[in-house]
Amino acid sequence: MTTLHEPAATEGAPRGPLAGVVVLDITRVVAGPFCSMILADLGATVVKVERPSEPDYARDFPPFLKSPHGERFSAFFAQYNRNKLGLTLDLAAPEGKELLKRLATRADVLVENFRPGTMDKLGLGHAELRKANPRLVYTAISGFGQTGPYRGRPAFDNSAQAAGGLWSMNGFPDRPPARVGTIIGDLAATMYAVIGTLAALRHAERTGEGQLVDVAQQDSVLSLTENAVVSYTVDGTTAGPLGNAHPFVRPYELYPCKDGYVFFGGYTDKFWRLTCALFGEPGLAGDPEIDTMAKRFDPEVYERRVRPLLHRWMAERTRAELEELAGEQIPLTAIKDIGEVVNDPHIRERDMIVDVEYPDFGGLEMFGQPIHLDVTPARPRGLAPRAGEHTDVLLRGLADLSEDEIAALRASGVV
């Protein structure tokens, strides 16, 4: 792959731990593109495959970078498709199918997020592609998985939040359940897809045997429901919305202060003693009604004694004053909006906001890579491709096609 342009490459920079791994990315929107983006940040050469006539429709998602000439480029798309090479390919055309099979023989991983059965109908499913490349890791992300009675159902993130139990648990007890305020179904599936892909790659490296990595959004959301499953299977308790409270740990929630809100989670005896001292009432740590964690966990005691104390202590100070008071002694954190987070010096120092320069469009700040490796660091600063931007170089370098063959494919609309 050294003959191909690698968008994330920086002169003299260490290569990522996945350098040399080739990934075919046949995905759209978030769950699939985010998975392959993480692999790209970690050094893999990721080829984003899009239909010539119908590229990833996330290219039309706001917000947009705008060029002086009125052209626009989706920053949403750019964030999830950085560090990738762009190839257009019509998988419905016989020539497109054969070309993908040819590319798959040179790839280590293929990621797709279509409804189960779609790639099989095209003749490009796992069973078919493993004939072309037995060591291929085939990662399939879907709403409900490759097996089971729901496998054929269409799904979005909200489908997974609803079917995985999380939606029923989120919100406040006196109101209808609320969805989690981000696409947690897509994002959770992404993380498990990356983990599964890396595990399957390790197996393929040792044995030469590829495999199917089947990740469902519903399964992924279910795994995020903390103690809800065992509470039901052990006690028959069905989890419901709790607002900002925790089902059994107290104090562990949001508290209002002079200029907003903070999270305080000092529920252990150690943290409670420190909290009482920091707020100038050390004697309360020995109060026999609230001197142990078990007593403070009691809902009646918490509501009557502990919460009023905390409300009084917090209401007297600003978020900054409370964080300064807490320091490194007790778990207390200001609840920040996204603008405050983006400009947080700690976030900046950890390279969690990265700036890339797009020709014709200017700079774009986006989230960085939370996986920090000290020897082979991730490189999240590469550009997202325009649709088909690297088609010619990829077909030459990965498929060994001549200029005439590429021109013929272009003329027929296959690429």
Short mmCIF file of C-alpha atoms in Angstrom, two decimals:
data_model
loop_
_atom_site.label_atom_id
_atom_site.label_comp_id
_atom_site.label_asym_id
_atom_site.label_seq_id
_atom_site.Cartn_x
_atom_site.Cartn_y
_atom_site.Cartn_z
CA MET A 1 0.00 0.00 0.00
CA THR A 2 2.99 2.32 0.08
CA THR A 3 2.26 3.29 -3.53
CA LEU A 4 -1.09 4.80 -2.54
CA HIS A 5 -1.62 8.26 -1.13
CA GLU A 6 -2.42 8.02 2.58
CA PRO A 7 -4.44 11.09 3.66
CA ALA A 8 -3.24 10.97 7.26
CA ALA A 9 0.45 10.65 6.45
CA THR A 10 2.73 13.29 7.89
CA GLU A 11 6.40 13.57 6.98
CA GLY A 12 8.51 11.99 9.72
CA ALA A 13 5.48 10.97 11.82
CA PRO A 14 5.29 7.41 13.18
CA ARG A 15 2.98 5.11 11.25
CA GLY A 16 -0.18 3.99 12.97
CA PRO A 17 -0.52 0.51 14.49
CA LEU A 18 -2.82 -0.53 11.61
CA ALA A 19 -0.43 0.62 8.88
CA GLY A 20 -0.65 -1.78 5.96
CA VAL A 21 -4.21 -2.87 6.76
CA VAL A 22 -6.57 -2.22 3.84
CA VAL A 23 -10.24 -1.58 4.60
CA LEU A 24 -13.08 -1.43 2.08
CA ASP A 25 -15.72 0.87 3.56
CA ILE A 26 -19.14 0.29 1.96
CA THR A 27 -21.10 2.25 4.55
CA ARG A 28 -23.26 5.32 4.95
CA VAL A 29 -24.18 7.97 7.52
CA VAL A 30 -22.53 7.21 10.94
CA ALA A 31 -22.34 3.68 12.37
CA GLY A 32 -20.26 2.28 9.51
CA PRO A 33 -18.29 5.42 8.58
CA PHE A 34 -17.38 6.07 12.22
CA CYS A 35 -16.08 2.50 12.56
CA SER A 36 -13.85 2.79 9.51
CA MET A 37 -12.80 6.32 10.55
CA ILE A 38 -11.39 4.94 13.80
CA LEU A 39 -9.49 2.29 11.84
CA ALA A 40 -8.20 5.04 9.52
CA ASP A 41 -7.09 7.20 12.45
CA LEU A 42 -5.15 4.17 13.70
CA GLY A 43 -3.28 3.92 10.40
CA ALA A 44 -5.36 1.65 8.16
CA THR A 45 -5.77 2.58 4.50
CA VAL A 46 -9.54 2.99 4.21
CA VAL A 47 -11.24 3.08 0.82
CA LYS A 48 -14.70 4.66 0.97
CA VAL A 49 -16.82 3.08 -1.74
CA GLU A 50 -19.85 5.08 -2.94
CA ARG A 51 -22.28 4.73 -5.82
CA PRO A 52 -21.42 7.15 -8.65
CA SER A 53 -25.05 8.31 -8.94
CA GLU A 54 -25.93 8.15 -5.23
CA PRO A 55 -23.03 8.84 -2.85
CA ASP A 56 -23.34 8.75 0.93
CA TYR A 57 -26.36 10.94 1.71
CA ALA A 58 -24.60 12.23 4.83
CA ARG A 59 -22.84 14.54 2.35
CA ASP A 60 -26.07 16.56 2.52
CA PHE A 61 -26.14 16.80 6.34
CA PRO A 62 -25.44 20.20 7.98
CA PRO A 63 -23.44 22.12 8.97
CA PHE A 64 -21.63 23.02 5.77
CA LEU A 65 -18.28 24.48 4.89
CA LYS A 66 -18.70 26.98 2.04
CA SER A 67 -16.22 27.94 -0.64
CA PRO A 68 -15.92 31.46 -2.11
CA HIS A 69 -17.57 30.06 -5.24
CA GLY A 70 -20.69 28.89 -3.43
CA GLU A 71 -19.76 25.20 -3.27
CA ARG A 72 -20.51 23.48 0.02
CA PHE A 73 -19.03 20.48 1.82
CA SER A 74 -20.70 18.77 4.79
CA ALA A 75 -18.71 19.14 8.02
CA PHE A 76 -20.81 16.29 9.43
CA PHE A 77 -19.60 14.05 6.60
CA ALA A 78 -16.04 15.33 6.93
CA GLN A 79 -15.85 14.44 10.61
CA TYR A 80 -16.83 10.79 10.11
CA ASN A 81 -14.93 10.20 6.88
CA ARG A 82 -11.56 11.78 7.53
CA ASN A 83 -8.38 9.98 6.53
CA LYS A 84 -10.14 8.01 3.78
CA LEU A 85 -9.64 7.53 0.05
CA GLY A 86 -12.70 8.01 -2.17
CA LEU A 87 -13.77 5.46 -4.79
CA THR A 88 -17.03 5.42 -6.75
CA LEU A 89 -18.32 2.02 -7.85
CA ASP A 90 -21.74 0.82 -9.01
CA LEU A 91 -22.23 -2.48 -7.20
CA ALA A 92 -25.43 -3.17 -9.14
CA ALA A 93 -23.47 -3.43 -12.42
CA PRO A 94 -21.81 -6.78 -13.24
CA GLU A 95 -18.49 -5.03 -13.82
CA GLY A 96 -18.84 -3.27 -10.44
CA LYS A 97 -19.47 -6.56 -8.65
CA GLU A 98 -16.43 -8.18 -10.23
CA LEU A 99 -14.30 -5.17 -9.43
CA LEU A 100 -15.33 -5.23 -5.76
CA LYS A 101 -14.44 -8.93 -5.59
CA ARG A 102 -11.08 -8.09 -7.10
CA LEU A 103 -10.53 -5.34 -4.56
CA ALA A 104 -11.59 -7.70 -1.76
CA THR A 105 -8.76 -10.06 -2.64
CA ARG A 106 -6.35 -7.24 -1.77
CA ALA A 107 -8.19 -6.08 1.34
CA ASP A 108 -7.99 -7.18 4.96
CA VAL A 109 -11.36 -5.82 6.11
CA LEU A 110 -14.70 -4.95 4.55
CA VAL A 111 -17.22 -2.91 6.55
CA GLU A 112 -20.86 -2.56 5.46
CA ASN A 113 -24.00 -1.31 7.22
CA PHE A 114 -26.81 -2.35 4.91
CA ARG A 115 -29.89 -4.24 5.98
CA PRO A 116 -29.02 -7.95 6.31
CA GLY A 117 -29.38 -9.75 3.00
CA THR A 118 -28.67 -6.69 0.83
CA MET A 119 -25.07 -7.63 0.05
CA ASP A 120 -26.09 -11.26 -0.48
CA LYS A 121 -28.63 -10.17 -3.11
CA LEU A 122 -25.83 -8.33 -4.88
CA GLY A 123 -23.71 -11.47 -4.78
CA LEU A 124 -21.24 -9.68 -2.51
CA GLY A 125 -22.08 -11.08 0.92
CA HIS A 126 -19.68 -12.67 3.35
CA ALA A 127 -20.06 -16.21 1.98
CA GLU A 128 -19.25 -15.06 -1.55
CA LEU A 129 -16.36 -12.74 -0.71
CA ARG A 130 -14.66 -15.29 1.52
CA LYS A 131 -14.29 -17.46 -1.61
CA ALA A 132 -12.28 -14.64 -3.15
CA ASN A 133 -10.34 -13.96 0.05
CA PRO A 134 -10.54 -16.53 2.89
CA ARG A 135 -8.69 -14.21 5.27
CA LEU A 136 -11.10 -11.28 4.81
CA VAL A 137 -12.67 -9.84 7.97
CA TYR A 138 -16.23 -8.96 6.98
CA THR A 139 -17.80 -6.54 9.47
CA ALA A 140 -21.56 -6.09 9.14
CA ILE A 141 -23.33 -3.44 11.23
CA SER A 142 -27.12 -3.47 11.22
CA GLY A 143 -30.12 -2.54 13.32
CA PHE A 144 -31.00 -6.03 14.56
CA GLY A 145 -28.18 -8.31 13.42
CA GLN A 146 -27.65 -10.95 10.76
CA THR A 147 -29.81 -13.55 12.56
CA GLY A 148 -33.09 -13.56 14.45
CA PRO A 149 -36.71 -12.73 13.63
CA TYR A 150 -36.07 -8.97 13.36
CA ARG A 151 -33.03 -9.23 11.03
CA GLY A 152 -34.86 -7.81 8.00
CA ARG A 153 -36.37 -4.79 9.71
CA PRO A 154 -35.15 -1.32 8.71
CA ALA A 155 -33.61 0.59 11.60
CA PHE A 156 -32.16 3.92 12.64
CA ASP A 157 -30.50 4.96 15.85
CA ASN A 158 -33.84 5.64 17.51
CA SER A 159 -34.97 2.14 16.55
CA ALA A 160 -32.10 0.72 18.59
CA GLN A 161 -32.76 3.04 21.54
CA ALA A 162 -36.39 1.90 21.51
CA ALA A 163 -35.77 -1.82 20.97
CA GLY A 164 -32.71 -2.02 23.24
CA GLY A 165 -34.51 -0.72 26.34
CA LEU A 166 -32.58 2.52 26.75
CA TRP A 167 -35.37 4.84 25.65
CA SER A 168 -37.73 3.44 28.30
CA MET A 169 -35.17 4.23 31.01
CA ASN A 170 -34.28 7.77 30.00
CA GLY A 171 -36.03 10.99 31.04
CA PHE A 172 -37.98 11.91 34.17
CA PRO A 173 -40.47 9.75 36.09
CA ASP A 174 -43.38 12.15 35.67
CA ARG A 175 -42.95 12.56 31.90
CA PRO A 176 -42.84 10.30 28.82
CA PRO A 177 -39.49 8.55 28.26
CA ALA A 178 -36.94 10.60 26.27
CA ARG A 179 -34.36 9.43 23.76
CA VAL A 180 -30.73 9.87 24.70
CA GLY A 181 -29.69 13.22 23.23
CA THR A 182 -27.17 11.77 20.80
CA ILE A 183 -27.14 8.85 18.36
CA ILE A 184 -26.05 6.39 21.02
CA GLY A 185 -27.29 3.37 19.06
CA ASP A 186 -25.02 4.20 16.14
CA LEU A 187 -22.11 5.14 18.35
CA ALA A 188 -22.30 2.05 20.57
CA ALA A 189 -22.47 -0.22 17.52
CA THR A 190 -19.42 1.57 16.15
CA MET A 191 -17.34 0.79 19.22
CA TYR A 192 -18.27 -2.88 19.24
CA ALA A 193 -17.66 -3.12 15.49
CA VAL A 194 -14.14 -1.73 15.94
CA ILE A 195 -13.43 -4.13 18.80
CA GLY A 196 -14.79 -7.09 16.84
CA THR A 197 -12.86 -6.11 13.73
CA LEU A 198 -9.58 -5.83 15.61
CA ALA A 199 -10.16 -9.19 17.33
CA ALA A 200 -10.98 -10.84 13.99
CA LEU A 201 -7.92 -9.25 12.38
CA ARG A 202 -5.73 -10.70 15.12
CA HIS A 203 -7.20 -14.15 14.45
CA ALA A 204 -6.73 -13.76 10.70
CA GLU A 205 -3.10 -12.76 11.15
CA ARG A 206 -2.43 -15.89 13.22
CA THR A 207 -4.42 -18.39 11.17
CA GLY A 208 -5.18 -16.90 7.74
CA GLU A 209 -8.87 -17.38 8.51
CA GLY A 210 -11.24 -14.44 8.15
CA GLN A 211 -14.71 -14.30 9.64
CA LEU A 212 -17.99 -12.45 9.86
CA VAL A 213 -18.23 -9.75 12.54
CA ASP A 214 -21.96 -9.30 13.20
CA VAL A 215 -22.82 -6.20 15.27
CA ALA A 216 -26.41 -5.08 15.90
CA GLN A 217 -27.43 -1.66 17.19
CA GLN A 218 -30.13 -3.23 19.39
CA ASP A 219 -27.59 -5.56 21.02
CA SER A 220 -25.15 -2.69 21.51
CA VAL A 221 -27.75 -0.48 23.21
CA LEU A 222 -28.88 -3.32 25.47
CA SER A 223 -25.31 -3.69 26.74
CA LEU A 224 -25.39 -0.02 27.85
CA THR A 225 -28.34 -0.45 30.23
CA GLU A 226 -26.07 -0.99 33.27
CA ASN A 227 -27.91 -2.93 36.01
CA ALA A 228 -31.31 -3.03 34.28
CA VAL A 229 -31.03 -6.60 32.99
CA VAL A 230 -29.93 -8.19 36.26
CA SER A 231 -32.42 -6.10 38.24
CA TYR A 232 -35.15 -7.61 36.11
CA THR A 233 -33.85 -11.18 36.02
CA VAL A 234 -33.06 -11.28 39.75
CA ASP A 235 -35.75 -9.09 41.35
CA GLY A 236 -38.32 -8.66 38.57
CA THR A 237 -37.76 -4.89 38.67
CA THR A 238 -38.34 -3.03 35.40
CA ALA A 239 -36.13 0.03 35.09
CA GLY A 240 -37.86 3.31 34.27
CA PRO A 241 -36.88 6.96 33.88
CA LEU A 242 -35.02 8.39 36.87
CA GLY A 243 -34.17 11.87 35.64
CA ASN A 244 -30.69 12.75 36.85
CA ALA A 245 -30.69 10.25 39.71
CA HIS A 246 -28.98 6.88 39.91
CA PRO A 247 -31.09 3.81 40.79
CA PHE A 248 -29.23 3.11 44.04
CA VAL A 249 -26.08 5.23 44.43
CA ARG A 250 -26.66 8.51 46.34
CA PRO A 251 -25.55 11.30 46.20
CA TYR A 252 -24.80 10.93 42.50
CA GLU A 253 -26.65 13.48 40.37
CA LEU A 254 -27.06 17.06 39.18
CA TYR A 255 -27.22 19.95 41.64
CA PRO A 256 -28.03 23.60 40.84
CA CYS A 257 -25.56 26.33 41.69
CA LYS A 258 -25.37 30.10 41.15
CA ASP A 259 -24.69 29.99 37.41
CA GLY A 260 -25.83 26.56 36.26
CA TYR A 261 -25.40 22.99 37.38
CA VAL A 262 -22.74 20.61 38.61
CA PHE A 263 -22.48 16.86 38.94
CA PHE A 264 -21.50 15.64 42.39
CA GLY A 265 -20.83 11.96 43.05
CA GLY A 266 -19.28 11.82 46.52
CA TYR A 267 -21.24 8.80 47.74
CA THR A 268 -18.42 6.83 49.39
CA ASP A 269 -17.64 7.37 53.07
CA LYS A 270 -14.22 8.80 52.21
CA PHE A 271 -15.63 11.34 49.77
CA TRP A 272 -18.50 12.22 52.12
CA ARG A 273 -16.10 13.04 54.97
CA LEU A 274 -14.00 15.20 52.64
CA THR A 275 -17.13 16.95 51.33
CA CYS A 276 -18.39 17.85 54.79
CA ALA A 277 -14.98 19.27 55.67
CA LEU A 278 -14.60 21.22 52.41
CA PHE A 279 -18.00 22.85 52.87
CA GLY A 280 -17.15 23.84 56.45
CA GLU A 281 -19.32 21.34 58.34
CA PRO A 282 -16.97 18.46 59.23
CA GLY A 283 -19.15 17.38 62.14
CA LEU A 284 -21.87 16.18 59.75
CA ALA A 285 -19.64 13.28 58.69
CA GLY A 286 -20.25 11.76 62.11
CA ASP A 287 -24.01 12.35 62.19
CA PRO A 288 -25.41 8.90 63.08
CA GLU A 289 -28.25 9.21 60.58
CA ILE A 290 -25.99 9.81 57.55
CA ASP A 291 -22.53 8.63 58.63
CA THR A 292 -22.34 5.56 56.36
CA MET A 293 -22.79 4.98 52.66
CA ALA A 294 -25.57 2.49 53.27
CA LYS A 295 -27.57 5.02 55.28
CA ARG A 296 -27.15 7.72 52.64
CA PHE A 297 -28.34 5.27 49.97
CA ASP A 298 -31.72 5.04 51.70
CA PRO A 299 -34.13 7.09 49.50
CA GLU A 300 -36.05 8.58 52.44
CA VAL A 301 -32.89 9.61 54.31
CA TYR A 302 -31.33 10.97 51.15
CA GLU A 303 -34.35 13.13 50.28
CA ARG A 304 -34.84 14.37 53.84
CA ARG A 305 -31.24 14.97 54.95
CA VAL A 306 -28.59 14.65 52.24
CA ARG A 307 -30.10 16.36 49.21
CA PRO A 308 -31.13 19.53 51.13
CA LEU A 309 -27.58 19.81 52.47
CA LEU A 310 -26.07 19.55 49.03
CA HIS A 311 -28.54 21.99 47.52
CA ARG A 312 -27.67 24.51 50.23
CA TRP A 313 -23.93 24.06 49.79
CA MET A 314 -24.02 24.25 45.99
CA ALA A 315 -26.46 27.17 45.72
CA GLU A 316 -24.01 29.48 47.49
CA ARG A 317 -21.29 29.15 44.81
CA THR A 318 -20.69 29.31 41.05
CA ARG A 319 -19.57 26.33 38.97
CA ALA A 320 -16.01 27.62 38.88
CA GLU A 321 -15.94 28.19 42.64
CA LEU A 322 -17.26 24.70 43.26
CA GLU A 323 -14.72 23.08 40.94
CA GLU A 324 -11.92 25.06 42.59
CA LEU A 325 -13.15 24.00 46.04
CA ALA A 326 -13.39 20.35 45.01
CA GLY A 327 -10.02 20.33 43.27
CA GLU A 328 -8.59 16.84 43.19
CA GLN A 329 -10.30 15.79 46.40
CA ILE A 330 -13.95 15.06 45.56
CA PRO A 331 -15.78 14.16 42.32
CA LEU A 332 -17.51 17.39 41.38
CA THR A 333 -17.71 18.57 37.77
CA ALA A 334 -19.37 21.56 36.13
CA ILE A 335 -22.01 20.60 33.58
CA LYS A 336 -20.72 22.30 30.45
CA ASP A 337 -22.30 23.07 27.10
CA ILE A 338 -20.51 21.95 23.96
CA GLY A 339 -18.98 25.39 23.38
CA GLU A 340 -17.33 25.25 26.79
CA VAL A 341 -16.08 21.74 26.10
CA VAL A 342 -14.62 22.66 22.69
CA ASN A 343 -12.68 25.51 24.33
CA ASP A 344 -11.70 23.58 27.47
CA PRO A 345 -7.88 23.80 27.83
CA HIS A 346 -7.73 20.20 29.07
CA ILE A 347 -9.57 18.97 25.95
CA ARG A 348 -7.25 21.07 23.80
CA GLU A 349 -4.10 19.75 25.47
CA ARG A 350 -5.24 16.18 24.82
CA ASP A 351 -5.79 16.93 21.11
CA MET A 352 -9.49 16.16 21.36
CA ILE A 353 -10.25 19.08 19.06
CA VAL A 354 -8.24 18.91 15.85
CA ASP A 355 -8.07 21.47 13.07
CA VAL A 356 -7.79 20.49 9.42
CA GLU A 357 -7.56 22.72 6.38
CA TYR A 358 -9.83 21.95 3.44
CA PRO A 359 -8.72 23.37 0.08
CA ASP A 360 -11.27 25.94 -1.12
CA PHE A 361 -13.23 25.73 2.14
CA GLY A 362 -10.85 26.77 4.92
CA GLY A 363 -10.31 25.31 8.35
CA LEU A 364 -12.55 22.82 10.17
CA GLU A 365 -12.33 21.93 13.84
CA MET A 366 -13.72 18.49 14.75
CA PHE A 367 -13.39 16.01 17.59
CA GLY A 368 -10.11 14.15 17.84
CA GLN A 369 -9.30 10.53 18.59
CA PRO A 370 -9.81 9.39 22.21
CA ILE A 371 -7.46 6.41 21.78
CA HIS A 372 -4.05 7.74 22.80
CA LEU A 373 -1.05 5.53 21.98
CA ASP A 374 2.41 6.74 22.93
CA VAL A 375 4.45 4.76 20.36
CA THR A 376 2.09 4.63 17.36
CA PRO A 377 -0.31 7.52 17.94
CA ALA A 378 -3.54 7.92 16.01
CA ARG A 379 -3.62 10.57 13.28
CA PRO A 380 -7.09 12.12 13.13
CA ARG A 381 -6.15 15.11 10.97
CA GLY A 382 -6.67 13.77 7.45
CA LEU A 383 -9.28 14.99 5.01
CA ALA A 384 -12.52 13.34 3.97
CA PRO A 385 -12.60 12.64 0.23
CA ARG A 386 -14.88 14.09 -2.37
CA ALA A 387 -17.00 11.36 -3.93
CA GLY A 388 -14.66 9.24 -6.05
CA GLU A 389 -11.71 11.56 -5.51
CA HIS A 390 -9.12 8.75 -5.56
CA THR A 391 -10.86 6.36 -7.96
CA ASP A 392 -8.11 6.29 -10.58
CA VAL A 393 -5.18 5.85 -8.19
CA LEU A 394 -7.06 3.11 -6.30
CA LEU A 395 -8.00 1.18 -9.41
CA ARG A 396 -4.41 1.36 -10.59
CA GLY A 397 -2.84 0.54 -7.24
CA LEU A 398 -5.30 -1.99 -5.79
CA ALA A 399 -6.96 -3.52 -8.84
CA ASP A 400 -4.01 -3.28 -11.28
CA LEU A 401 -6.19 -1.72 -13.99
CA SER A 402 -4.77 0.11 -16.98
CA GLU A 403 -5.71 3.63 -17.99
CA ASP A 404 -7.80 2.25 -20.86
CA GLU A 405 -9.69 -0.10 -18.53
CA ILE A 406 -10.41 2.75 -16.11
CA ALA A 407 -11.57 4.98 -18.95
CA ALA A 408 -13.94 2.26 -20.15
CA LEU A 409 -15.42 1.87 -16.67
CA ARG A 410 -15.95 5.63 -16.49
CA ALA A 411 -17.61 5.72 -19.87
CA SER A 412 -20.07 2.99 -18.84
CA GLY A 413 -20.88 4.69 -15.50
CA VAL A 414 -19.52 1.84 -13.36
CA VAL A 415 -17.12 4.25 -11.60
#
